[in-house]
Structure formats: C-alpha cells, structure tokens
XYZ file of C-alpha atoms in Angstrom:
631
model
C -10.676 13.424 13.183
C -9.178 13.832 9.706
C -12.149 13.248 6.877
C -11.389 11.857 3.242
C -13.713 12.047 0.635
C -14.734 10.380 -2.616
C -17.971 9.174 -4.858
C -16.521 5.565 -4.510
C -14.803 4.049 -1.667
C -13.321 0.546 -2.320
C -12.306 -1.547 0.816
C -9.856 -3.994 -0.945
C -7.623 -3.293 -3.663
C -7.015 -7.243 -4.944
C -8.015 -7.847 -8.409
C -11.964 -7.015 -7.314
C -11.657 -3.850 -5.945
C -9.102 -2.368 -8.589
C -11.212 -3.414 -11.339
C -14.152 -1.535 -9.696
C -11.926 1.432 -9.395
C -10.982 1.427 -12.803
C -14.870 1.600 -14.088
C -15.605 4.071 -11.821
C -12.498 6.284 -12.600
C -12.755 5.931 -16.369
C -16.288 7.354 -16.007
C -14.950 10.244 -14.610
C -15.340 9.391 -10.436
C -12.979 10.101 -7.837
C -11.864 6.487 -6.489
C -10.450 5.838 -3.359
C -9.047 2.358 -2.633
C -7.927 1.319 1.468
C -5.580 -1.942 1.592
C -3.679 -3.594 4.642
C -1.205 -4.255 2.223
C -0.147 -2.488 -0.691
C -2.140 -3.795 -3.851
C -0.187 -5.904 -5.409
C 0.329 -7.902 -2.336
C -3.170 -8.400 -2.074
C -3.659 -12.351 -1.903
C -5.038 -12.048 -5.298
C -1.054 -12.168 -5.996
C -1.290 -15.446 -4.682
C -4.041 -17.313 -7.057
C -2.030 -19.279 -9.671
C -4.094 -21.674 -12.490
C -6.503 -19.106 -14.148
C -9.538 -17.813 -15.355
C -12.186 -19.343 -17.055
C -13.753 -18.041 -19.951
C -15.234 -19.928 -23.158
C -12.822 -18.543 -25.960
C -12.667 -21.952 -27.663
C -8.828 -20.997 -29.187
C -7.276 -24.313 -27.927
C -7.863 -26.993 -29.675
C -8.877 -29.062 -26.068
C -11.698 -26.029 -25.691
C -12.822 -27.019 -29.559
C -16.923 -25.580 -29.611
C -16.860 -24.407 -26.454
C -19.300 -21.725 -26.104
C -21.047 -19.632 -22.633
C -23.740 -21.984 -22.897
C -21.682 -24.827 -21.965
C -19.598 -22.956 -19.447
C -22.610 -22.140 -17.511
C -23.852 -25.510 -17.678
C -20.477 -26.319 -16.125
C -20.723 -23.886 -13.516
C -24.593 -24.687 -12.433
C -23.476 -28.226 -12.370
C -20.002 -27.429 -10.349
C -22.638 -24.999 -7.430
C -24.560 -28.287 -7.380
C -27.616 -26.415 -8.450
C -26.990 -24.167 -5.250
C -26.286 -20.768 -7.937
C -28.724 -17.773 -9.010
C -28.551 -19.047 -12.430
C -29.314 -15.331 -13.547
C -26.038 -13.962 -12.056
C -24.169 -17.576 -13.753
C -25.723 -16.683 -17.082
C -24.303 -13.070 -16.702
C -20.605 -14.456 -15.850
C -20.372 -16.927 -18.560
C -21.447 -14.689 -21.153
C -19.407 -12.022 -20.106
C -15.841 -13.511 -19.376
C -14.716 -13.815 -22.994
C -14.991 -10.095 -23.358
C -13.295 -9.416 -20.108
C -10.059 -11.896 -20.732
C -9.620 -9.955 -24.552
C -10.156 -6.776 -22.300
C -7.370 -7.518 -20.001
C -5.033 -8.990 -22.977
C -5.624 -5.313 -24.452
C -4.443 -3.529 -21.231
C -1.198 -5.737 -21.014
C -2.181 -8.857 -19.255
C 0.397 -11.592 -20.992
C -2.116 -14.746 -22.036
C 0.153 -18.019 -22.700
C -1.225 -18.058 -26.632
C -1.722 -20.945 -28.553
C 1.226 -22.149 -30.857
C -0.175 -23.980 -33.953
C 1.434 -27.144 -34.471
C 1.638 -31.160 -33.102
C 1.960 -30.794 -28.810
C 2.117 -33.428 -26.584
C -0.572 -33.020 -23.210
C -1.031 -35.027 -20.781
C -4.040 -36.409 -18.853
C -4.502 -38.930 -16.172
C -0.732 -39.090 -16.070
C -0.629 -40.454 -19.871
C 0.296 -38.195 -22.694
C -1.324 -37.477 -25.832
C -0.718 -35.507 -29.258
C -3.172 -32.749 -30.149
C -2.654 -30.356 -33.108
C -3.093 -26.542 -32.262
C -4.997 -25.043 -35.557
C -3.140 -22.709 -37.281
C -5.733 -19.910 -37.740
C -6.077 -19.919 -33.456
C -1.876 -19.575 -33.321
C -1.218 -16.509 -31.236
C -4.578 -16.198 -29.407
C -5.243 -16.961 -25.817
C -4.463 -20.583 -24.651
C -6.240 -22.443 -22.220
C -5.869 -25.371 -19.744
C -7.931 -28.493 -18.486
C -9.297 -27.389 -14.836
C -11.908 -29.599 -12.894
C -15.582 -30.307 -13.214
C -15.587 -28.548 -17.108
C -16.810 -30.626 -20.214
C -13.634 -28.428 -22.215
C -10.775 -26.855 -21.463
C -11.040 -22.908 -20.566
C -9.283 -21.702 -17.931
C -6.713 -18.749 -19.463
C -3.241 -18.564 -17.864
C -0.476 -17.083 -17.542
C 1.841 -19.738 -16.524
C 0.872 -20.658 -12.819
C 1.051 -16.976 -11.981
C -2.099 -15.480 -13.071
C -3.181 -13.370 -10.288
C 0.030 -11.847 -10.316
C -0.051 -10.840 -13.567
C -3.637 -9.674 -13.903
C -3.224 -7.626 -10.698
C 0.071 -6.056 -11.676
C -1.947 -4.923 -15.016
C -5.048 -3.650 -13.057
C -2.469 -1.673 -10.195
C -1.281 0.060 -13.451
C -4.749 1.114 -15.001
C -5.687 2.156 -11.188
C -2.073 4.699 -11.718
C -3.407 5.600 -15.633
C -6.997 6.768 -13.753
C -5.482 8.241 -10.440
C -7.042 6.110 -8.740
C -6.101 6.874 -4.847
C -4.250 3.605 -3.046
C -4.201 4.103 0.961
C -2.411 0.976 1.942
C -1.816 -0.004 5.012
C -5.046 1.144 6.842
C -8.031 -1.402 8.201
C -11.615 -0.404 7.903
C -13.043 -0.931 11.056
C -16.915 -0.229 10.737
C -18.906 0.997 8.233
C -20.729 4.667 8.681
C -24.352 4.379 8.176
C -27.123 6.327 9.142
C -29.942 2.726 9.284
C -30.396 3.532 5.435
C -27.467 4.543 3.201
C -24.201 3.450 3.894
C -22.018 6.316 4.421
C -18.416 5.241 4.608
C -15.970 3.871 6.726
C -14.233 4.576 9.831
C -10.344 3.545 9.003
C -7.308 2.652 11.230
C -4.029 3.893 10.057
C -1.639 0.343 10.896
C 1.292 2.709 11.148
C -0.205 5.122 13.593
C -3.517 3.577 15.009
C -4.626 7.075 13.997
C -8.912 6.979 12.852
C -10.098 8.640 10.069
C -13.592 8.986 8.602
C -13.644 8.096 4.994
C -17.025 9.443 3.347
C -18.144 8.783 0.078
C -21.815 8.391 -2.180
C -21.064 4.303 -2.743
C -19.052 1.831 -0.677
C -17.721 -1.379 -2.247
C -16.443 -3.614 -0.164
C -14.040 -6.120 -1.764
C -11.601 -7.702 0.670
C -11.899 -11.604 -0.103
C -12.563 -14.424 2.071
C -12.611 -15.424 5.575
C -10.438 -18.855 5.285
C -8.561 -17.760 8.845
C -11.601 -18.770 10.875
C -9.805 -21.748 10.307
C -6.345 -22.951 11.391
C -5.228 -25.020 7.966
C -5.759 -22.523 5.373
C -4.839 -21.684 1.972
C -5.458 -18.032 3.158
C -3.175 -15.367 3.745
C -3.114 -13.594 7.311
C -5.192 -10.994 5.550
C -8.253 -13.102 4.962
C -9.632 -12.563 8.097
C -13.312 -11.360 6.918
C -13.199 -7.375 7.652
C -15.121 -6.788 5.180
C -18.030 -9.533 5.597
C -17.642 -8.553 10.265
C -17.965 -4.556 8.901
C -21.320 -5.524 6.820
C -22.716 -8.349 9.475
C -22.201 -5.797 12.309
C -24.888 -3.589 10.647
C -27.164 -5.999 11.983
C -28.950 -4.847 8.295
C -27.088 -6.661 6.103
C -26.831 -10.637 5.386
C -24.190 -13.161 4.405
C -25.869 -15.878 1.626
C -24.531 -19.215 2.578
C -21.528 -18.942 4.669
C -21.937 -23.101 5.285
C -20.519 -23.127 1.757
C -17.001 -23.423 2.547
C -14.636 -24.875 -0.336
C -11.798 -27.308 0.713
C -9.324 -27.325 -1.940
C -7.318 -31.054 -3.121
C -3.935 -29.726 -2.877
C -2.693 -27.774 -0.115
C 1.041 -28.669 0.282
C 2.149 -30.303 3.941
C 2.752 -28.564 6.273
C 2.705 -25.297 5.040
C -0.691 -25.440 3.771
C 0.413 -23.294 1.167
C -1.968 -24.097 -2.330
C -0.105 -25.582 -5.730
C -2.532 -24.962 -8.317
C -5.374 -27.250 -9.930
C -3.175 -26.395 -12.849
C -0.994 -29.435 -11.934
C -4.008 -31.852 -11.883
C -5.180 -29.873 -15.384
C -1.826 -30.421 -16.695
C -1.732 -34.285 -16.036
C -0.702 -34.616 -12.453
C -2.391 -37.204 -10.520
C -3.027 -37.935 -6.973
C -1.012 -41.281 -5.655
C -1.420 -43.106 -2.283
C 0.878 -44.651 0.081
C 1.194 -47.096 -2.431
C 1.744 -44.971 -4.451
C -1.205 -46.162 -6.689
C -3.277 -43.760 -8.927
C -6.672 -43.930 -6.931
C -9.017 -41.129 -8.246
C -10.538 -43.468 -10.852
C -11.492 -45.824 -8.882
C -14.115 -43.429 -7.070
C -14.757 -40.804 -10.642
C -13.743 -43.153 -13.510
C -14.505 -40.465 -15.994
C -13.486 -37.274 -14.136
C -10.857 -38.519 -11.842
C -8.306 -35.626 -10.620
C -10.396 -33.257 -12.884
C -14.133 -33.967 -11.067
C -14.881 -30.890 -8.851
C -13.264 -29.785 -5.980
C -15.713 -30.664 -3.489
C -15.485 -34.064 -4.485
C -11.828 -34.371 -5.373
C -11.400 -33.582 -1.258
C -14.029 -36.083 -0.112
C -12.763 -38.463 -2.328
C -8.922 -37.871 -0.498
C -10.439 -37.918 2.941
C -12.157 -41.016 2.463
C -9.461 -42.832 0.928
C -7.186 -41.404 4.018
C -10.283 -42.645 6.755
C -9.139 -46.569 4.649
C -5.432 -45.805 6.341
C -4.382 -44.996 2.786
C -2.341 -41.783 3.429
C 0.863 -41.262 3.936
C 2.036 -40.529 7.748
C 3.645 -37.893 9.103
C 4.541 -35.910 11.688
C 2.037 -33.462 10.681
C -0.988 -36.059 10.018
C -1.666 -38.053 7.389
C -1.816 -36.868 3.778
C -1.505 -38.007 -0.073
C 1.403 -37.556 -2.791
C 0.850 -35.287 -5.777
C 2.596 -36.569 -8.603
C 3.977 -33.943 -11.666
C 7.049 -35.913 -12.248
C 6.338 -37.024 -15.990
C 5.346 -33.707 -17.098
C 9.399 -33.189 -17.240
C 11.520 -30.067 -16.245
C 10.723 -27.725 -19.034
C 6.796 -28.043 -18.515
C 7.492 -27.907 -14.176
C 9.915 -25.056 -14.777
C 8.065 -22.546 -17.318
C 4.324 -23.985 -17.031
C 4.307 -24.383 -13.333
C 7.424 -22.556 -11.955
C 5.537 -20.940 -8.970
C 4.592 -24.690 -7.763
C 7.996 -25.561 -8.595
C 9.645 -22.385 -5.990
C 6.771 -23.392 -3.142
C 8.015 -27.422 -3.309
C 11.802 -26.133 -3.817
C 11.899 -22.993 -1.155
C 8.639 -24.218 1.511
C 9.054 -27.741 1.724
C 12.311 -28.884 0.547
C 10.957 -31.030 -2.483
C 12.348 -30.842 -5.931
C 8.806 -31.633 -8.185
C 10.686 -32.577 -10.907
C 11.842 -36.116 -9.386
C 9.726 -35.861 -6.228
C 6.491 -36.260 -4.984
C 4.446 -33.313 -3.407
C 2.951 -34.284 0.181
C -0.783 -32.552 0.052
C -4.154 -32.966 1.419
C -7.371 -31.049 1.640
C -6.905 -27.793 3.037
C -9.400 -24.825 3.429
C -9.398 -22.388 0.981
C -12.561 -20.417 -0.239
C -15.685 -18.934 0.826
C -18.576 -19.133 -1.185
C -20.452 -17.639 1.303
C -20.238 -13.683 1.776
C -22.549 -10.360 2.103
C -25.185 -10.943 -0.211
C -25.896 -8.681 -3.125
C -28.331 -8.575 -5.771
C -27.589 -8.893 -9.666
C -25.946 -5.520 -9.663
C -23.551 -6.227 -6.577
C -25.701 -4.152 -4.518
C -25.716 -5.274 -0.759
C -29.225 -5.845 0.731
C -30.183 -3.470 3.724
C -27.896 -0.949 2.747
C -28.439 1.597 -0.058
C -25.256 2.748 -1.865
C -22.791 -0.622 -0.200
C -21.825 -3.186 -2.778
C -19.699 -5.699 -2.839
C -17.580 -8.292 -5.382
C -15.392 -10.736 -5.495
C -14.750 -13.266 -2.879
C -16.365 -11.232 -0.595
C -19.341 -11.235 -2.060
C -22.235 -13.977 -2.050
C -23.102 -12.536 -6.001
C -23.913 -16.447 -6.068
C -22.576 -17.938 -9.146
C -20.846 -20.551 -7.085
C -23.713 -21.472 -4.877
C -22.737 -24.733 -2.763
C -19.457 -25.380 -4.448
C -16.963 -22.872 -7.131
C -15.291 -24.396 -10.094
C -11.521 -23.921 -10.028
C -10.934 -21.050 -12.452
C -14.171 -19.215 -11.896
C -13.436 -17.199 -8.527
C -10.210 -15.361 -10.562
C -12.322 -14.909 -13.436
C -15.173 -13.633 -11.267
C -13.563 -10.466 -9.706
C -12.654 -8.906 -13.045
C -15.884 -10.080 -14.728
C -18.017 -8.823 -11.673
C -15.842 -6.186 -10.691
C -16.402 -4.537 -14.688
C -20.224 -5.833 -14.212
C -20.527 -4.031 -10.487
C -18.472 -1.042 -11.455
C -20.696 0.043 -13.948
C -24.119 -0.548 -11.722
C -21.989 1.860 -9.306
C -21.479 4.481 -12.111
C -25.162 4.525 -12.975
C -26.114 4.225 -9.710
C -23.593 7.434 -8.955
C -24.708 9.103 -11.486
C -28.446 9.444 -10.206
C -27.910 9.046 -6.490
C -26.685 11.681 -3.701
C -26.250 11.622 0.000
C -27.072 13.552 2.967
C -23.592 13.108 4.972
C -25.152 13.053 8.999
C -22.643 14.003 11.355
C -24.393 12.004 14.163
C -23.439 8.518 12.170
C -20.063 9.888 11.433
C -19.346 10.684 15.289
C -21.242 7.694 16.090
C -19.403 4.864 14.525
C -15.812 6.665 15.789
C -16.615 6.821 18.925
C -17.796 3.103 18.516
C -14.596 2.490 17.323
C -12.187 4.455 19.512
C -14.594 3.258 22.744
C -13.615 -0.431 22.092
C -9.797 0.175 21.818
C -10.019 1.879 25.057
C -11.561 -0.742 26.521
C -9.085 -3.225 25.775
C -6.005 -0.937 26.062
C -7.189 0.424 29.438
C -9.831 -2.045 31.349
C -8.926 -3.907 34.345
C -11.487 -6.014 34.693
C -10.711 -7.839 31.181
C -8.605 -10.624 30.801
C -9.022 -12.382 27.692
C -6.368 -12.858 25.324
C -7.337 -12.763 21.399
C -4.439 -15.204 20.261
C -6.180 -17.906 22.804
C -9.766 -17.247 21.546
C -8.440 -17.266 18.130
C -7.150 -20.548 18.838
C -9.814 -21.866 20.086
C -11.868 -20.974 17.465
C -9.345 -22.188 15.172
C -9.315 -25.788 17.043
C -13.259 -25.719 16.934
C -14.129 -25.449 13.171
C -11.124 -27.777 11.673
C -12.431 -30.376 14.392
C -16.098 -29.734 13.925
C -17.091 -27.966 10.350
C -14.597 -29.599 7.913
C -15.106 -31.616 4.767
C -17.705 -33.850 6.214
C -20.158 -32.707 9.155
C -22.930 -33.968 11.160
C -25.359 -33.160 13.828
C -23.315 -33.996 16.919
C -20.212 -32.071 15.832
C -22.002 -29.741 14.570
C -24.131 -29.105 17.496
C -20.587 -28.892 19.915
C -18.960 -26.012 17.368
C -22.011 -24.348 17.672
C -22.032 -24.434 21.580
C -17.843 -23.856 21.977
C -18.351 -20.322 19.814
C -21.346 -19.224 21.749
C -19.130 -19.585 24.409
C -15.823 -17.768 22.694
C -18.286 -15.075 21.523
C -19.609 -14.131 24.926
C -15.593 -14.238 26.031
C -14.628 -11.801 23.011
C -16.158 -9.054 24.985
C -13.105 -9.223 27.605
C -10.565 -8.855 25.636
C -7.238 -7.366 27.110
C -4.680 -6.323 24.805
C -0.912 -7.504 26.593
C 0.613 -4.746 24.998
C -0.439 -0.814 25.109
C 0.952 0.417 21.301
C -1.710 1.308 19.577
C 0.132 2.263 16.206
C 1.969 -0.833 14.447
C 0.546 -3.777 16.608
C -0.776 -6.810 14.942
C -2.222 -7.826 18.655
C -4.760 -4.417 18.431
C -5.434 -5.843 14.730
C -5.970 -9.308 15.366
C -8.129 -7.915 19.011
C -10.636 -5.715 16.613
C -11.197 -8.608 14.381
C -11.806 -11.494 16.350
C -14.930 -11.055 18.261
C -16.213 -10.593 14.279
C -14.204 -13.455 13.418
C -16.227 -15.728 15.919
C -19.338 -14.472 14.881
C -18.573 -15.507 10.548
C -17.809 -19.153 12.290
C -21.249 -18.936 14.208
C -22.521 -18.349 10.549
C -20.889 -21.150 9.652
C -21.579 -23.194 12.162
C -24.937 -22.593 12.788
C -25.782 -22.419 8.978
C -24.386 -26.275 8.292
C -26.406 -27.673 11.582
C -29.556 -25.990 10.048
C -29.156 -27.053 6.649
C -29.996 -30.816 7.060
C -28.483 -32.129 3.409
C -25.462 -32.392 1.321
C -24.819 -30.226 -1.392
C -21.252 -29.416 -2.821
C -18.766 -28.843 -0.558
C -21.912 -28.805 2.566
C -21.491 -33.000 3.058
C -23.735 -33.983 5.930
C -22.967 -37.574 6.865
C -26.078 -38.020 9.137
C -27.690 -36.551 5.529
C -26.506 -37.881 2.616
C -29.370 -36.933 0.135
C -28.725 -33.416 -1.706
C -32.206 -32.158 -1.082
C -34.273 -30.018 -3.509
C -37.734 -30.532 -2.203
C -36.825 -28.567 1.058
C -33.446 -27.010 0.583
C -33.145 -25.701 -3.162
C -32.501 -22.360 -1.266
C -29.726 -19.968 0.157
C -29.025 -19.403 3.419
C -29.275 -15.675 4.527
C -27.659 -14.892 8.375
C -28.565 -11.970 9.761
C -26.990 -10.716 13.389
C -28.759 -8.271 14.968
C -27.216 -6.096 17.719
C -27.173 -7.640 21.192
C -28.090 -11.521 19.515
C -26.243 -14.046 20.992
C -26.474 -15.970 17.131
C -27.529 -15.323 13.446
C -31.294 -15.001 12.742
C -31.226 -17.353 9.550
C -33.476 -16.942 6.994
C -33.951 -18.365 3.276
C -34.821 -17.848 -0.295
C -35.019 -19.351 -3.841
C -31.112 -20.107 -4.679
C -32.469 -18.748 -8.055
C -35.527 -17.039 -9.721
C -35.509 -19.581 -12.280
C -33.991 -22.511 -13.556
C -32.511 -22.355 -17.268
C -31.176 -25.706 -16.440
C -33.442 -27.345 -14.166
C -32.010 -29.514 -11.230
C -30.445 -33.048 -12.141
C -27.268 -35.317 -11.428
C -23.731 -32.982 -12.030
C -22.190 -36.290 -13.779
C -19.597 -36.734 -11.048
C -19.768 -36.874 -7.126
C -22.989 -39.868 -7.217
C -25.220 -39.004 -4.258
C -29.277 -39.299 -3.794
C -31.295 -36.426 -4.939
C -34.647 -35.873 -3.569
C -36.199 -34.092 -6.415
C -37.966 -30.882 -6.151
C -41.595 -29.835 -7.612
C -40.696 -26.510 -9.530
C -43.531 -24.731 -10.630
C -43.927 -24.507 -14.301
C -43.137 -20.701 -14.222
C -39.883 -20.814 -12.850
C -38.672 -22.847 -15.350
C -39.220 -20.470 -18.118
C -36.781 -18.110 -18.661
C -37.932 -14.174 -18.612
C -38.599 -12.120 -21.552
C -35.636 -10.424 -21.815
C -33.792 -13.189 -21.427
C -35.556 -15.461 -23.453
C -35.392 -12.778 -26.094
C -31.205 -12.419 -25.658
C -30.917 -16.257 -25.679
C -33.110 -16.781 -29.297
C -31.132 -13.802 -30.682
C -27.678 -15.471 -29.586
C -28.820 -18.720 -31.258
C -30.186 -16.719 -34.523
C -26.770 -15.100 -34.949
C -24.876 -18.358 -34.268
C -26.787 -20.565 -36.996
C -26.980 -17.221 -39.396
C-alpha cells in the first residue's frame, strides 16, 4: 500500500478546501488536496449570484455595516445560528472579498452615474456616487435589509475558484484529482488521515498527515430533485459519521431553493429575483406580494419555497409533463442586462431547456439544494470527537446558517471560513504532532478493501445500489420535503431502516474495480442512507417549525423547548442516530424575535439574563468598533 504524506490533508478542493490550502501553504505547510474531479470542476464552479459582504460601495448597500449583515443573517437562520460564529462571518467578509479582488478575482465595480434597477418587476433610477466608482458592486439578494451580495456577473464561483486553483499553483499546493476518500484513519483520538481510492485504478492508498480538513460540500443527492451535482453525495459528512465519534449539527435543516429550472432541476440564480425578476402563476399574475407584501421574491428562501408550494397546493401552477411548477419572469430586464448580467442563466434556459429568457418565461419550482446541516465543528472549524479533523464549507455545520442560509452567505462562507479555519489549522500545526499507529493505518484498509471484496465476490448478496438509491431517493422527496409531519415522517423513517439493513447486501453487477461509477456509487450508499436517517429521524424529533424545518402538525417555531441544535451521532452496529442537543448559541447578541417576513407563532423562550450579555472580549471588540465609528 503506497503512503502519501503531508501536515494538512484537504478532502475537497471547491472554493473551501483551496482556500484552506492556501493558509496553510503560505505559512510554510505542505498541503495536499484529493478531488473526484479536478478543482475547478468542483460544484463550487456551479454557484452563480454571489457573496455577501457589507462593503456599502453601491449606492442600494448605502450604511450598510457587519452589524446589520449579521442581524440579517440571525434573522435569515431563524434564530437557529451560534451567533458567535455569525458575528465572526459578518465582520470578516469585507476583508476577505478586497482579499480576493487583490489576488485577481474580477468584482463587477460600481460605475458612478444615473442607472436604471429594477425591483418587483418595476424599474427605478439610482445614482452610483462618484467617490465609490470603480469599487466592488453589489446586488439585491433575499431576506437582507441592503444590498450586498458581490458578483461577478452570474458566474461567481467560477471565477473565485479559478483565482483560488491559481494561488493553490503559486503555493504548490498538491491537487490529486480523481481519487475518493473512503474512511478516515483514526486511532479513537486523533484523526490520522484517509484511506483513498484511485477512480482510475481502484488502487488504495493511505494518505497520512498531522490535520485533516474535510471540505467536500453537501449531501443534496439523498434526494432525487436536486440542485446538486453527482458529486454531492456526502463522503465527507458518511467518512466523519462512520467514526461513530463525530456528529452532524442539524442535518433536518435542509434548504429548498425557489428556482430550480424544469425538468432539469438545474439552479438559475437568486440573482434574477435580486435583479427584478418575479415569480408569475398560471395566470401569469405576480403573486409573491400577496403572501410577503414587503419582501416578496426577495423574503428568504425558506419562505419564498413555501410560499410557491402553497400557491401550487391552490392548483395555481402550471402543468406539465413533469408536475406542476411556476414561471420565472426576467423578460423586462432586456437583452443586454440577460446577456452580460445573467448570461450563465441565459446558456442553462437557451442550451437545457430550450427557452430563450429574453422573450420567454422560465418553468421553475422548489428544488433541493443545500445542507445546513453537516459535521459539527467548534468556532475554529475543529470537528468534535476527533483531535486534528476540521471541516468548512458546506460540509461543515460551523452554524452561521442554523435552520435556514441566506442566499449569498454559503459562497461567501467557504472563503471567509476557509481563511478563518486555515489559520486555527496553522496554529494548531504549529504546536501539535502525531504518533502515526500502524494498527489504524492497516485497520481502516483492510476495512476498506474487505467491503469491496464483499460486493465484488459474495454470492450470497443480491442487492443492487442503483435500486436502493432509488428508493431512498423516492422516500425523502415523498416524505422530508418542504413541509413535513408526523405520519410521513414516521414512514421515511421506517422505509430507510429498512434500505439500511438491505445496504449490507450489496452486489456489484459488474467486477471492474478501476473506473466504475457502480463500485463508487456501491461504497457510498449504505452512508448515503444513513445522512437521510439523520434527516429523517432529526425532523420527526424536532416537533416545530423553524426555517426551512416546516412541521405542519407544528406550526409554532418553538424557543421554549427547541432553541437548540440537533447533534446525530451513529455509533457502530446502531440501527439509527443517537440524537442529542445543545444551545444553538452561547449567547444571544440579538435575542430571539419575529424575522419580519415568513409570519408564524413563536412560543417565546425564558433566556437567562447571562446569556444575553455578550462576553468580555466581545463586548470589549464591539464598544471599540462603535468608538472608532463615531470618532
């Protein structure tokens, strides 16, 4: 068995993982990033709208400040978020987007002068300030009092990935693409490494190193109508969970986002709503404000979606062959805003579904499309029950989303945490070695090699992963979608106890064990059932509605008993996750109240006194801020 090296190992190179790289490399590490893909077609390619941070340069983000972009993003998590680590991201973006500009990210930059925007479908005139001509732009995104979100057209993933690939060259940073890590090496203490499937050979290597980050997005293919590429399948979160040490926070939290196109389910950005696009009917009537009269298209996601599902459950949609869905409507923004603005919406309508956007509307509906749920980490990024595994980025539960993420604060999170994290990992490098033991090494390979033997070889196994994937697929979209109760709940939950306890026959149909997507999809799936037990079993437990988590049989969001976060452990040989809970935050800089948008019940909570003061240090930070601001 071959054996790699390095301080830092990073599982995932999207925008998350590279960043990390590039801290630790810059200090001097030796990186090592694995990728099924190469890099920059890690679905971070795919994220479009933009990144949040409170610059105030447009003249729509006028006195915007990190005080009132965290308010926005406490009030987008529905209160669910560890207000320290939201205080931390707010404060911090502004730096990171001026940091990326400097390494050759290319902003769209405010041009001073009379514009015309648009909003609700209507346009207005706005006049860009001279002294802000040339620095970053911004656009309108939903659930945000101002508009923040940086971009770079509709292709800002792209862009700030191609830039990050390129600092990841400068530092020689190492990129093994095309390999899956298949377990993590761990000795019941420290996490050790990885054990790592070449896809072009099925050969397995050990890859050993002093701190593990893992970094490898979501897990949006537990479900069959996705946003997600084929590569979200939640290695990273099944390679933690089957520790039986380490916890996902909140994997109930699952984000449905307004506009995934029919029927390819592939996303057009939030940009369009942000830009002045609006949501039409069969009617082809304009019925957001009629449920959010001030937000409208621009409240937050989770309640964009429920608002489009209900008004589809009145027979409002549109009907198909491939179910019913709603018209988004970018016609009046005209060809030159469609075509420079928005030209990766306008190639998916053009090349995916046949539409031109320009004098057509776009057929979308809710459609799956992140996790706020993930392994749980501290401040720092720092995995519980394992010393020296982190993790950031959509992998992660960090927890400044909590229950629901503003659109524009998941991109900006994986540079903002990934520079945050990397530098925890340098200090914690810097004072921290490891005793490499040979028996975990040998122990997860042969764990590793033992199950592909099983299903290349065994007779008495007849399972097929495509059908359990299936199933599973059929399970959640019918049972653990937008809005959830008891009784469907309750059925999911059963159906994947069942799919789990099949997962341990399965028979691959073909014997390569090199390039095979079958042995792929085979290793994943039994974990792949157990994050949609999580899931599962996480919304029947948590008996109230709180961002995208809509109970119908429970209405109320509930602070009194469920201001908490969900933390599922599975411990080897369980049939389901051991759930457990704690404090969603160790104190409340905003204390719990209405978000402004989404209506609802609250059943208020009795905080004691001491958890609504802030701590010293950052009481001390916050005074200081607001001396300097009035000085």
């Amino acid at each position: 068995m071959q054996i790699i090296y390095s301080d830092l190992l990073c599982i995932g190179a999207g925008l998350a993982g590279e960043r990390v790289a590039v801290e630790a490399a810059k200090a001097g590490f030796n990186v090592t990033c694995l990728s099924i893909v190469p890099p920059r077609r890690s679905h971070s390619s795919a994220a479009q709208g933009g990144m949040q941070a409170a610059l105030g340069n447009a003249i729509m983000g006028d006195g915007d400040t990190p005080d009132v972009h965290f308010a926005d993003t406490v009030k987008g998590s529905d209160w669910g978020c560890d207000q320290e680590v939201a205080r931390i991201f707010a404060d911090t973006a502004p730096i990171v987007m001026r940091e990326v500009a400097h390494w050759g990210v290319p902003w769209n930059r405010v041009e001073a002068g009379v514009h015309t925007y648009y909003k609700g479908g209507k346009p207005f005139e706005a006049e860009e300030k001279l002294e802000k001509h040339g620095l970053i732009h911004a656009r309108a995104f939903g659930g945000t009092a101002k508009w923040r979100t940086c971009y770079t057209a509709d292709g800002t993933g792209r862009s700030v990935l191609n830039t990050l690939d390129s600092m990841c060259l400068r530092y020689e940073v190492g990129i093994h693409d095309r390999t899956q890590a298949e377990t993590l090496i761990h000795d019941g203490e420290n996490c050790l490494g990885a054990i790592v499937r070449c896809l072009k050979t099925g050969e397995l290597k050990a890859y050993l190193a002093t701190a593990t980050l893992i970094a490898t997005g979501g897990y949006g293919r537990i479900y069959k109508a996705t946003t997600n590429a084929v590569i979200c399948d939640g290695g990273g979160q099944i390679a933690a969970l089957d520790t039986g040490l380490v916890p996902m926070g909140n994997m109930e939290a699952i984000q449905f986002h307004p506009t995934g196109t029919v029927p390819t389910d592939i996303l057009v950005t939030e940009g369009c709503r942000g830009d002045g696009g609006t949501l039409l009917d069969v009617n082809e009537y304009r019925f957001m404000p009629d449920y959010e009269p001030e937000k409208a298209e621009l409240a937050s996601r989770d309640v964009v979606s429920r608002r489009m599902q209900e008004h589809i459950r009145k027979g409002l949609g549109v009907k198909s062959p491939y179910g019913d869905h709603l018209w988004l409507d970018i016609r009046h923004l005209g060809e030159k805003h469609i075509t420079t603005k928005l030209r990766e919406v306008y190639d998916i309508c053009t090349n995916f579904l046949g539409v031109n956007p320009i004098h057509d509307l776009i057929p979308v509906r809710p459609t799956q499309h992140y996790s706020m749920g993930g392994i749980r980490t501290n401040r720092d990024g720092a995995a519980y029950g394992l010393k020296g595994l982190f993790s950031a980025g959509e992998s992660a539960c960090w927890d400044m989303h909590g229950f629901n993420r503003l659109g524009g604060n998941s991109l900006a999170e994986t540079v903002v945490a990934g520079r945050y994290v990397g530098k925890k990992i340098v200090e914690f490098l810097k004072g921290h070695t490891v005793d490499f033991k040979q028996s975990a090494i040998n122990d997860a390979h042969a764990k590793v090699a033992a199950r592909i033997m099983e299903m290349t070889k065994s007779s008495s196994k007849q399972e097929s992963a495509i059908q359990l994937r299936d199933e599973m697929h059929s399970t959640m979209m019918d049972n653990v979608g937008i809005f959830r109760n008891g009784k469907d709940l309750q059925k999911a939950v059963d159906t994947l106890d069942e799919l789990i306890d099949r997962s341990k026959n399965i028979k691959l149909q073909g014997t390569a064990i090199g390039f095979n997507p079958e042995i792929s999809l085979a290793l994943r799936i039994p974990g792949m059932l157990k994050l949609a037990q999580c899931t599962a079993y996480g919304a029947l437990m948590r008996t109230e509605s709180r961002g995208a988590h809509t109970r119908e049989d429970f209405p109320e969001r509930n602070d009194k008993d469920w201001l908490n976060r969900t933390l599922a452990y599975w411990k080897e040989g369980s049939t389901r996750p051991e759930l457990k809970y704690e404090d969603a935050s160790p104190y409340f800089e905003i204390p719990p109240g209405e978000r402004g948008y989404g209506g609802g019940k609250i059943i208020a909570a009795d905080i004691p006194e001491e958890k609504l003061r802030l701590p010293k240090n950052s009481a001390e930070k916050k005074k200081a801020k607001q001396t300097k601001k009035a000085s």
